[in-house]
């Protein structure tokens, strides 16, 4: 079976270093991590464009909930997401909206705090940890699961079990885990789509193609 590290290396050889996550500021990155729940990035971009000059924690804190919901409407589930963003901003306010202050927290403490915010699950928390707070955690999503299942892994059902499995196979370095998530997303856009395009896939020689008709 191909190792986690070899999957990483093969995708890296094909795609090069991925400067993921796409955002102009750390706060925008964190908003994006919430907005992308259950939708695609195009819709997130529209929602962020509607927020435009309001992408600052104080402005989002002070924006009426209903207005926030309307502005992020393109991302879907906008009423729920507006509540999540408000809850997240209230938490961030405890750190005076200072990313450097948040970063001082140990990984376990910070992760538990993020997951404790209503509407922030492990995947959203890990995106923030890896891309906003410089903690080397592997982000697991449906695309990661898809690749590893198809290649032939028995993928643990529980999010954290799968994350830890991947972390055991990769160097514990921020640049690696950040790039890994970007590689996975691109790979699933270019080759491992729902209906995969296996021809030319950098993993094809090692892939068992489990579940593909
Ligand atoms: S060979 Fe096909 S199924 Fe396997 S990883 Fe590549 S695109 Fe996905």
PDB file of C-alpha atoms and ligand atoms in Angstrom:
ATOM      1  CA  UNK A   1       0.000   0.000   0.000  1.00  0.00           C
ATOM      2  CA  UNK A   2       1.311   3.449  -0.860  1.00  0.00           C
ATOM      3  CA  UNK A   3       2.252   5.427   2.251  1.00  0.00           C
ATOM      4  CA  UNK A   4       0.673   8.712   3.296  1.00  0.00           C
ATOM      5  CA  UNK A   5       4.005  10.389   2.713  1.00  0.00           C
ATOM      6  CA  UNK A   6       4.327   8.975  -0.801  1.00  0.00           C
ATOM      7  CA  UNK A   7       0.823  10.204  -1.652  1.00  0.00           C
ATOM      8  CA  UNK A   8       1.897  13.632  -0.462  1.00  0.00           C
ATOM      9  CA  UNK A   9       5.165  13.463  -2.438  1.00  0.00           C
ATOM     10  CA  UNK A  10       3.482  12.343  -5.641  1.00  0.00           C
ATOM     11  CA  UNK A  11       0.858  15.076  -5.506  1.00  0.00           C
ATOM     12  CA  UNK A  12       3.568  17.580  -4.624  1.00  0.00           C
ATOM     13  CA  UNK A  13       5.735  16.483  -7.554  1.00  0.00           C
ATOM     14  CA  UNK A  14       2.789  17.088  -9.866  1.00  0.00           C
ATOM     15  CA  UNK A  15       1.436  20.311  -8.402  1.00  0.00           C
ATOM     16  CA  UNK A  16       4.312  21.962  -6.548  1.00  0.00           C
ATOM     17  CA  UNK A  17       3.940  23.862  -3.257  1.00  0.00           C
ATOM     18  CA  UNK A  18       0.397  25.074  -2.697  1.00  0.00           C
ATOM     19  CA  UNK A  19      -0.009  28.508  -1.166  1.00  0.00           C
ATOM     20  CA  UNK A  20      -3.325  27.657   0.421  1.00  0.00           C
ATOM     21  CA  UNK A  21      -5.575  29.251   1.921  1.00  0.00           C
ATOM     22  CA  UNK A  22      -6.801  31.968  -0.470  1.00  0.00           C
ATOM     23  CA  UNK A  23      -7.441  35.117   1.619  1.00  0.00           C
ATOM     24  CA  UNK A  24      -6.163  38.685   1.923  1.00  0.00           C
ATOM     25  CA  UNK A  25      -6.057  38.640   5.717  1.00  0.00           C
ATOM     26  CA  UNK A  26      -6.099  36.172   8.587  1.00  0.00           C
ATOM     27  CA  UNK A  27      -9.565  37.320   9.595  1.00  0.00           C
ATOM     28  CA  UNK A  28     -10.854  36.805   6.057  1.00  0.00           C
ATOM     29  CA  UNK A  29      -9.340  33.309   6.145  1.00  0.00           C
ATOM     30  CA  UNK A  30     -11.276  32.522   9.319  1.00  0.00           C
ATOM     31  CA  UNK A  31     -14.529  33.878   7.906  1.00  0.00           C
ATOM     32  CA  UNK A  32     -13.955  31.777   4.806  1.00  0.00           C
ATOM     33  CA  UNK A  33     -13.488  28.660   6.932  1.00  0.00           C
ATOM     34  CA  UNK A  34     -16.994  29.128   8.331  1.00  0.00           C
ATOM     35  CA  UNK A  35     -18.600  30.237   5.080  1.00  0.00           C
ATOM     36  CA  UNK A  36     -17.282  27.229   3.144  1.00  0.00           C
ATOM     37  CA  UNK A  37     -19.187  24.773   5.316  1.00  0.00           C
ATOM     38  CA  UNK A  38     -21.513  22.777   3.041  1.00  0.00           C
ATOM     39  CA  UNK A  39     -20.846  24.835  -0.047  1.00  0.00           C
ATOM     40  CA  UNK A  40     -18.230  25.472  -2.711  1.00  0.00           C
ATOM     41  CA  UNK A  41     -15.577  28.151  -2.835  1.00  0.00           C
ATOM     42  CA  UNK A  42     -17.272  30.146  -5.606  1.00  0.00           C
ATOM     43  CA  UNK A  43     -20.213  30.832  -3.294  1.00  0.00           C
ATOM     44  CA  UNK A  44     -17.832  31.797  -0.503  1.00  0.00           C
ATOM     45  CA  UNK A  45     -16.144  34.318  -2.792  1.00  0.00           C
ATOM     46  CA  UNK A  46     -19.504  35.937  -3.509  1.00  0.00           C
ATOM     47  CA  UNK A  47     -20.336  36.135   0.176  1.00  0.00           C
ATOM     48  CA  UNK A  48     -16.927  37.650   0.939  1.00  0.00           C
ATOM     49  CA  UNK A  49     -17.371  40.126  -1.908  1.00  0.00           C
ATOM     50  CA  UNK A  50     -20.688  41.203  -0.357  1.00  0.00           C
ATOM     51  CA  UNK A  51     -18.918  41.801   2.941  1.00  0.00           C
ATOM     52  CA  UNK A  52     -16.297  43.844   1.080  1.00  0.00           C
ATOM     53  CA  UNK A  53     -14.970  46.574   3.388  1.00  0.00           C
ATOM     54  CA  UNK A  54     -16.595  44.995   6.431  1.00  0.00           C
ATOM     55  CA  UNK A  55     -14.058  42.177   6.719  1.00  0.00           C
ATOM     56  CA  UNK A  56     -12.736  43.334  10.070  1.00  0.00           C
ATOM     57  CA  UNK A  57     -13.665  41.783  13.409  1.00  0.00           C
ATOM     58  CA  UNK A  58     -15.011  44.995  14.957  1.00  0.00           C
ATOM     59  CA  UNK A  59     -17.194  45.696  11.916  1.00  0.00           C
ATOM     60  CA  UNK A  60     -18.603  42.188  11.874  1.00  0.00           C
ATOM     61  CA  UNK A  61     -19.199  42.347  15.635  1.00  0.00           C
ATOM     62  CA  UNK A  62     -21.135  45.589  15.225  1.00  0.00           C
ATOM     63  CA  UNK A  63     -23.091  44.573  12.121  1.00  0.00           C
ATOM     64  CA  UNK A  64     -26.730  43.656  12.813  1.00  0.00           C
ATOM     65  CA  UNK A  65     -27.266  39.913  12.591  1.00  0.00           C
ATOM     66  CA  UNK A  66     -29.861  40.256   9.851  1.00  0.00           C
ATOM     67  CA  UNK A  67     -27.595  42.370   7.670  1.00  0.00           C
ATOM     68  CA  UNK A  68     -24.753  39.889   8.144  1.00  0.00           C
ATOM     69  CA  UNK A  69     -27.087  37.083   7.075  1.00  0.00           C
ATOM     70  CA  UNK A  70     -28.143  38.936   3.948  1.00  0.00           C
ATOM     71  CA  UNK A  71     -24.590  39.763   2.946  1.00  0.00           C
ATOM     72  CA  UNK A  72     -23.413  36.162   3.261  1.00  0.00           C
ATOM     73  CA  UNK A  73     -26.550  34.770   1.641  1.00  0.00           C
ATOM     74  CA  UNK A  74     -24.700  33.335  -1.417  1.00  0.00           C
ATOM     75  CA  UNK A  75     -22.879  30.877   0.857  1.00  0.00           C
ATOM     76  CA  UNK A  76     -26.127  29.112   1.815  1.00  0.00           C
ATOM     77  CA  UNK A  77     -27.439  28.354   5.321  1.00  0.00           C
ATOM     78  CA  UNK A  78     -26.861  32.068   5.816  1.00  0.00           C
ATOM     79  CA  UNK A  79     -28.907  32.529   8.987  1.00  0.00           C
ATOM     80  CA  UNK A  80     -27.060  29.705  10.706  1.00  0.00           C
ATOM     81  CA  UNK A  81     -23.722  30.896   9.384  1.00  0.00           C
ATOM     82  CA  UNK A  82     -24.398  34.448  10.559  1.00  0.00           C
ATOM     83  CA  UNK A  83     -24.942  33.078  14.072  1.00  0.00           C
ATOM     84  CA  UNK A  84     -21.771  31.012  13.826  1.00  0.00           C
ATOM     85  CA  UNK A  85     -19.753  34.021  12.688  1.00  0.00           C
ATOM     86  CA  UNK A  86     -21.135  36.120  15.525  1.00  0.00           C
ATOM     87  CA  UNK A  87     -20.252  33.386  18.029  1.00  0.00           C
ATOM     88  CA  UNK A  88     -16.786  33.085  16.548  1.00  0.00           C
ATOM     89  CA  UNK A  89     -16.201  36.857  16.646  1.00  0.00           C
ATOM     90  CA  UNK A  90     -17.384  36.966  20.277  1.00  0.00           C
ATOM     91  CA  UNK A  91     -14.758  34.313  21.087  1.00  0.00           C
ATOM     92  CA  UNK A  92     -12.066  36.162  19.109  1.00  0.00           C
ATOM     93  CA  UNK A  93     -12.955  39.301  21.063  1.00  0.00           C
ATOM     94  CA  UNK A  94     -11.760  37.586  24.229  1.00  0.00           C
ATOM     95  CA  UNK A  95      -8.301  37.806  22.637  1.00  0.00           C
ATOM     96  CA  UNK A  96      -8.832  41.457  21.701  1.00  0.00           C
ATOM     97  CA  UNK A  97      -8.981  40.384  18.054  1.00  0.00           C
ATOM     98  CA  UNK A  98      -5.271  39.791  18.239  1.00  0.00           C
ATOM     99  CA  UNK A  99      -4.116  36.745  16.257  1.00  0.00           C
ATOM    100  CA  UNK A 100      -0.683  36.837  17.917  1.00  0.00           C
ATOM    101  CA  UNK A 101      -2.355  36.546  21.310  1.00  0.00           C
ATOM    102  CA  UNK A 102      -4.398  33.548  20.171  1.00  0.00           C
ATOM    103  CA  UNK A 103      -1.289  31.850  18.793  1.00  0.00           C
ATOM    104  CA  UNK A 104       0.262  31.817  22.262  1.00  0.00           C
ATOM    105  CA  UNK A 105      -2.263  29.231  23.380  1.00  0.00           C
ATOM    106  CA  UNK A 106      -1.109  25.597  23.274  1.00  0.00           C
ATOM    107  CA  UNK A 107      -2.590  23.538  20.470  1.00  0.00           C
ATOM    108  CA  UNK A 108      -4.873  21.382  22.629  1.00  0.00           C
ATOM    109  CA  UNK A 109      -6.309  24.339  24.535  1.00  0.00           C
ATOM    110  CA  UNK A 110      -6.933  26.336  21.393  1.00  0.00           C
ATOM    111  CA  UNK A 111      -8.486  23.452  19.492  1.00  0.00           C
ATOM    112  CA  UNK A 112     -10.829  22.704  22.388  1.00  0.00           C
ATOM    113  CA  UNK A 113     -11.855  26.367  22.560  1.00  0.00           C
ATOM    114  CA  UNK A 114     -12.572  26.543  18.832  1.00  0.00           C
ATOM    115  CA  UNK A 115     -14.586  23.323  18.813  1.00  0.00           C
ATOM    116  CA  UNK A 116     -16.477  24.704  21.808  1.00  0.00           C
ATOM    117  CA  UNK A 117     -17.818  27.581  19.703  1.00  0.00           C
ATOM    118  CA  UNK A 118     -21.318  26.848  18.457  1.00  0.00           C
ATOM    119  CA  UNK A 119     -21.135  25.859  14.797  1.00  0.00           C
ATOM    120  CA  UNK A 120     -17.411  25.202  14.649  1.00  0.00           C
ATOM    121  CA  UNK A 121     -16.620  21.533  14.178  1.00  0.00           C
ATOM    122  CA  UNK A 122     -13.236  19.808  13.969  1.00  0.00           C
ATOM    123  CA  UNK A 123     -12.730  20.498  10.260  1.00  0.00           C
ATOM    124  CA  UNK A 124     -13.400  24.238  10.557  1.00  0.00           C
ATOM    125  CA  UNK A 125     -11.306  24.425  13.722  1.00  0.00           C
ATOM    126  CA  UNK A 126      -8.395  22.646  12.051  1.00  0.00           C
ATOM    127  CA  UNK A 127      -8.554  24.960   9.024  1.00  0.00           C
ATOM    128  CA  UNK A 128      -8.195  27.915  11.382  1.00  0.00           C
ATOM    129  CA  UNK A 129      -5.478  26.210  13.411  1.00  0.00           C
ATOM    130  CA  UNK A 130      -3.420  25.386  10.328  1.00  0.00           C
ATOM    131  CA  UNK A 131      -3.952  28.557   8.302  1.00  0.00           C
ATOM    132  CA  UNK A 132      -4.607  31.299  10.845  1.00  0.00           C
ATOM    133  CA  UNK A 133      -2.856  30.195  14.024  1.00  0.00           C
ATOM    134  CA  UNK A 134       0.183  28.357  12.604  1.00  0.00           C
ATOM    135  CA  UNK A 135      -0.471  25.046  14.350  1.00  0.00           C
ATOM    136  CA  UNK A 136       0.670  22.013  12.314  1.00  0.00           C
ATOM    137  CA  UNK A 137      -2.560  20.034  12.169  1.00  0.00           C
ATOM    138  CA  UNK A 138      -3.773  18.044   9.163  1.00  0.00           C
ATOM    139  CA  UNK A 139      -7.138  19.209   7.867  1.00  0.00           C
ATOM    140  CA  UNK A 140      -9.426  16.331   6.992  1.00  0.00           C
ATOM    141  CA  UNK A 141     -12.367  16.738   4.662  1.00  0.00           C
ATOM    142  CA  UNK A 142     -14.550  14.709   2.325  1.00  0.00           C
ATOM    143  CA  UNK A 143     -11.956  15.020  -0.445  1.00  0.00           C
ATOM    144  CA  UNK A 144      -9.204  13.587   1.754  1.00  0.00           C
ATOM    145  CA  UNK A 145     -11.473  10.712   2.652  1.00  0.00           C
ATOM    146  CA  UNK A 146     -12.336  10.112  -1.003  1.00  0.00           C
ATOM    147  CA  UNK A 147      -8.695   9.844  -2.115  1.00  0.00           C
ATOM    148  CA  UNK A 148      -7.583   7.562   0.697  1.00  0.00           C
ATOM    149  CA  UNK A 149     -10.590   5.257   0.375  1.00  0.00           C
ATOM    150  CA  UNK A 150     -10.103   4.916  -3.368  1.00  0.00           C
ATOM    151  CA  UNK A 151      -6.390   4.310  -3.061  1.00  0.00           C
ATOM    152  CA  UNK A 152      -7.181   1.406  -0.734  1.00  0.00           C
ATOM    153  CA  UNK A 153      -6.977   2.632   2.849  1.00  0.00           C
ATOM    154  CA  UNK A 154      -9.405   1.545   5.506  1.00  0.00           C
ATOM    155  CA  UNK A 155     -10.239   5.080   6.516  1.00  0.00           C
ATOM    156  CA  UNK A 156     -11.309   5.530  10.149  1.00  0.00           C
ATOM    157  CA  UNK A 157     -14.859   6.834  10.426  1.00  0.00           C
ATOM    158  CA  UNK A 158     -14.062   9.248  13.227  1.00  0.00           C
ATOM    159  CA  UNK A 159     -12.597  12.566  12.130  1.00  0.00           C
ATOM    160  CA  UNK A 160      -9.836  12.640  14.731  1.00  0.00           C
ATOM    161  CA  UNK A 161      -8.794   9.037  14.137  1.00  0.00           C
ATOM    162  CA  UNK A 162      -8.350   9.765  10.435  1.00  0.00           C
ATOM    163  CA  UNK A 163      -6.541  13.028  11.145  1.00  0.00           C
ATOM    164  CA  UNK A 164      -4.123  11.302  13.498  1.00  0.00           C
ATOM    165  CA  UNK A 165      -3.524   8.514  11.002  1.00  0.00           C
ATOM    166  CA  UNK A 166      -2.483  11.103   8.420  1.00  0.00           C
ATOM    167  CA  UNK A 167      -0.407  13.051  10.928  1.00  0.00           C
ATOM    168  CA  UNK A 168       1.567   9.916  11.805  1.00  0.00           C
ATOM    169  CA  UNK A 169       2.490   9.636   8.121  1.00  0.00           C
ATOM    170  CA  UNK A 170       3.595  13.225   7.526  1.00  0.00           C
ATOM    171  CA  UNK A 171       6.312  15.443   8.974  1.00  0.00           C
ATOM    172  CA  UNK A 172       4.940  17.613  11.780  1.00  0.00           C
ATOM    173  CA  UNK A 173       5.637  20.827   9.866  1.00  0.00           C
ATOM    174  CA  UNK A 174       3.288  23.686   9.184  1.00  0.00           C
ATOM    175  CA  UNK A 175       4.331  24.090   5.538  1.00  0.00           C
ATOM    176  CA  UNK A 176       3.702  20.375   4.931  1.00  0.00           C
ATOM    177  CA  UNK A 177       0.223  20.225   6.444  1.00  0.00           C
ATOM    178  CA  UNK A 178      -0.820  23.466   4.759  1.00  0.00           C
ATOM    179  CA  UNK A 179       0.416  22.229   1.399  1.00  0.00           C
ATOM    180  CA  UNK A 180      -1.101  18.781   1.916  1.00  0.00           C
ATOM    181  CA  UNK A 181      -4.636  20.183   2.184  1.00  0.00           C
ATOM    182  CA  UNK A 182      -4.133  22.329  -0.924  1.00  0.00           C
ATOM    183  CA  UNK A 183      -2.770  19.344  -2.838  1.00  0.00           C
ATOM    184  CA  UNK A 184      -5.765  17.225  -1.845  1.00  0.00           C
ATOM    185  CA  UNK A 185      -8.246  19.878  -2.999  1.00  0.00           C
ATOM    186  CA  UNK A 186      -6.516  20.399  -6.333  1.00  0.00           C
ATOM    187  CA  UNK A 187      -6.118  16.677  -6.883  1.00  0.00           C
ATOM    188  CA  UNK A 188      -9.846  16.171  -6.375  1.00  0.00           C
ATOM    189  CA  UNK A 189     -10.629  18.986  -8.795  1.00  0.00           C
ATOM    190  CA  UNK A 190      -8.304  17.725 -11.504  1.00  0.00           C
ATOM    191  CA  UNK A 191      -8.410  13.929 -11.184  1.00  0.00           C
ATOM    192  CA  UNK A 192     -10.227  12.404  -8.243  1.00  0.00           C
ATOM    193  CA  UNK A 193     -13.611  13.966  -8.954  1.00  0.00           C
ATOM    194  CA  UNK A 194     -16.834  12.156  -8.034  1.00  0.00           C
ATOM    195  CA  UNK A 195     -16.433  10.540 -11.434  1.00  0.00           C
ATOM    196  CA  UNK A 196     -12.651  10.286 -11.484  1.00  0.00           C
ATOM    197  CA  UNK A 197     -10.350  11.022 -14.378  1.00  0.00           C
ATOM    198  CA  UNK A 198      -7.740   8.381 -13.630  1.00  0.00           C
ATOM    199  CA  UNK A 199      -5.769   8.792 -16.818  1.00  0.00           C
ATOM    200  CA  UNK A 200      -2.718  10.838 -16.001  1.00  0.00           C
ATOM    201  CA  UNK A 201      -3.385  10.786 -12.248  1.00  0.00           C
ATOM    202  CA  UNK A 202      -0.098  10.854 -10.325  1.00  0.00           C
ATOM    203  CA  UNK A 203      -1.432   8.152  -7.955  1.00  0.00           C
ATOM    204  CA  UNK A 204      -2.751   5.798 -10.609  1.00  0.00           C
ATOM    205  CA  UNK A 205       0.037   3.218 -10.461  1.00  0.00           C
ATOM    206  CA  UNK A 206      -0.595   2.785  -6.704  1.00  0.00           C
ATOM    207  CA  UNK A 207      -4.378   3.178  -6.619  1.00  0.00           C
ATOM    208  CA  UNK A 208      -6.707   0.237  -6.041  1.00  0.00           C
ATOM    209  CA  UNK A 209      -9.632   2.375  -7.304  1.00  0.00           C
ATOM    210  CA  UNK A 210     -11.912   1.123  -4.566  1.00  0.00           C
ATOM    211  CA  UNK A 211     -15.581   1.950  -5.108  1.00  0.00           C
ATOM    212  CA  UNK A 212     -15.171   3.074  -8.696  1.00  0.00           C
ATOM    213  CA  UNK A 213     -17.616   1.406 -11.042  1.00  0.00           C
TER     214      UNK A 213
HETATM  215  S1  LIG B   1      -6.300   6.745  -9.938  1.00  0.00           S
HETATM  216 FE1  LIG B   1      -8.380   7.544 -10.112  1.00  0.00          FE
HETATM  217  S2  LIG B   1      -9.411   6.915  -8.235  1.00  0.00           S
HETATM  218 FE2  LIG B   1      -7.219   6.700  -7.890  1.00  0.00          FE
HETATM  219  S3  LIG B   1      -6.591   8.618  -6.951  1.00  0.00           S
HETATM  220 FE3  LIG B   1      -6.286   8.826  -9.135  1.00  0.00          FE
HETATM  221  S4  LIG B   1      -8.159   9.750  -9.923  1.00  0.00           S
HETATM  222 FE4  LIG B   1      -8.597   8.969  -7.858  1.00  0.00          FE
END
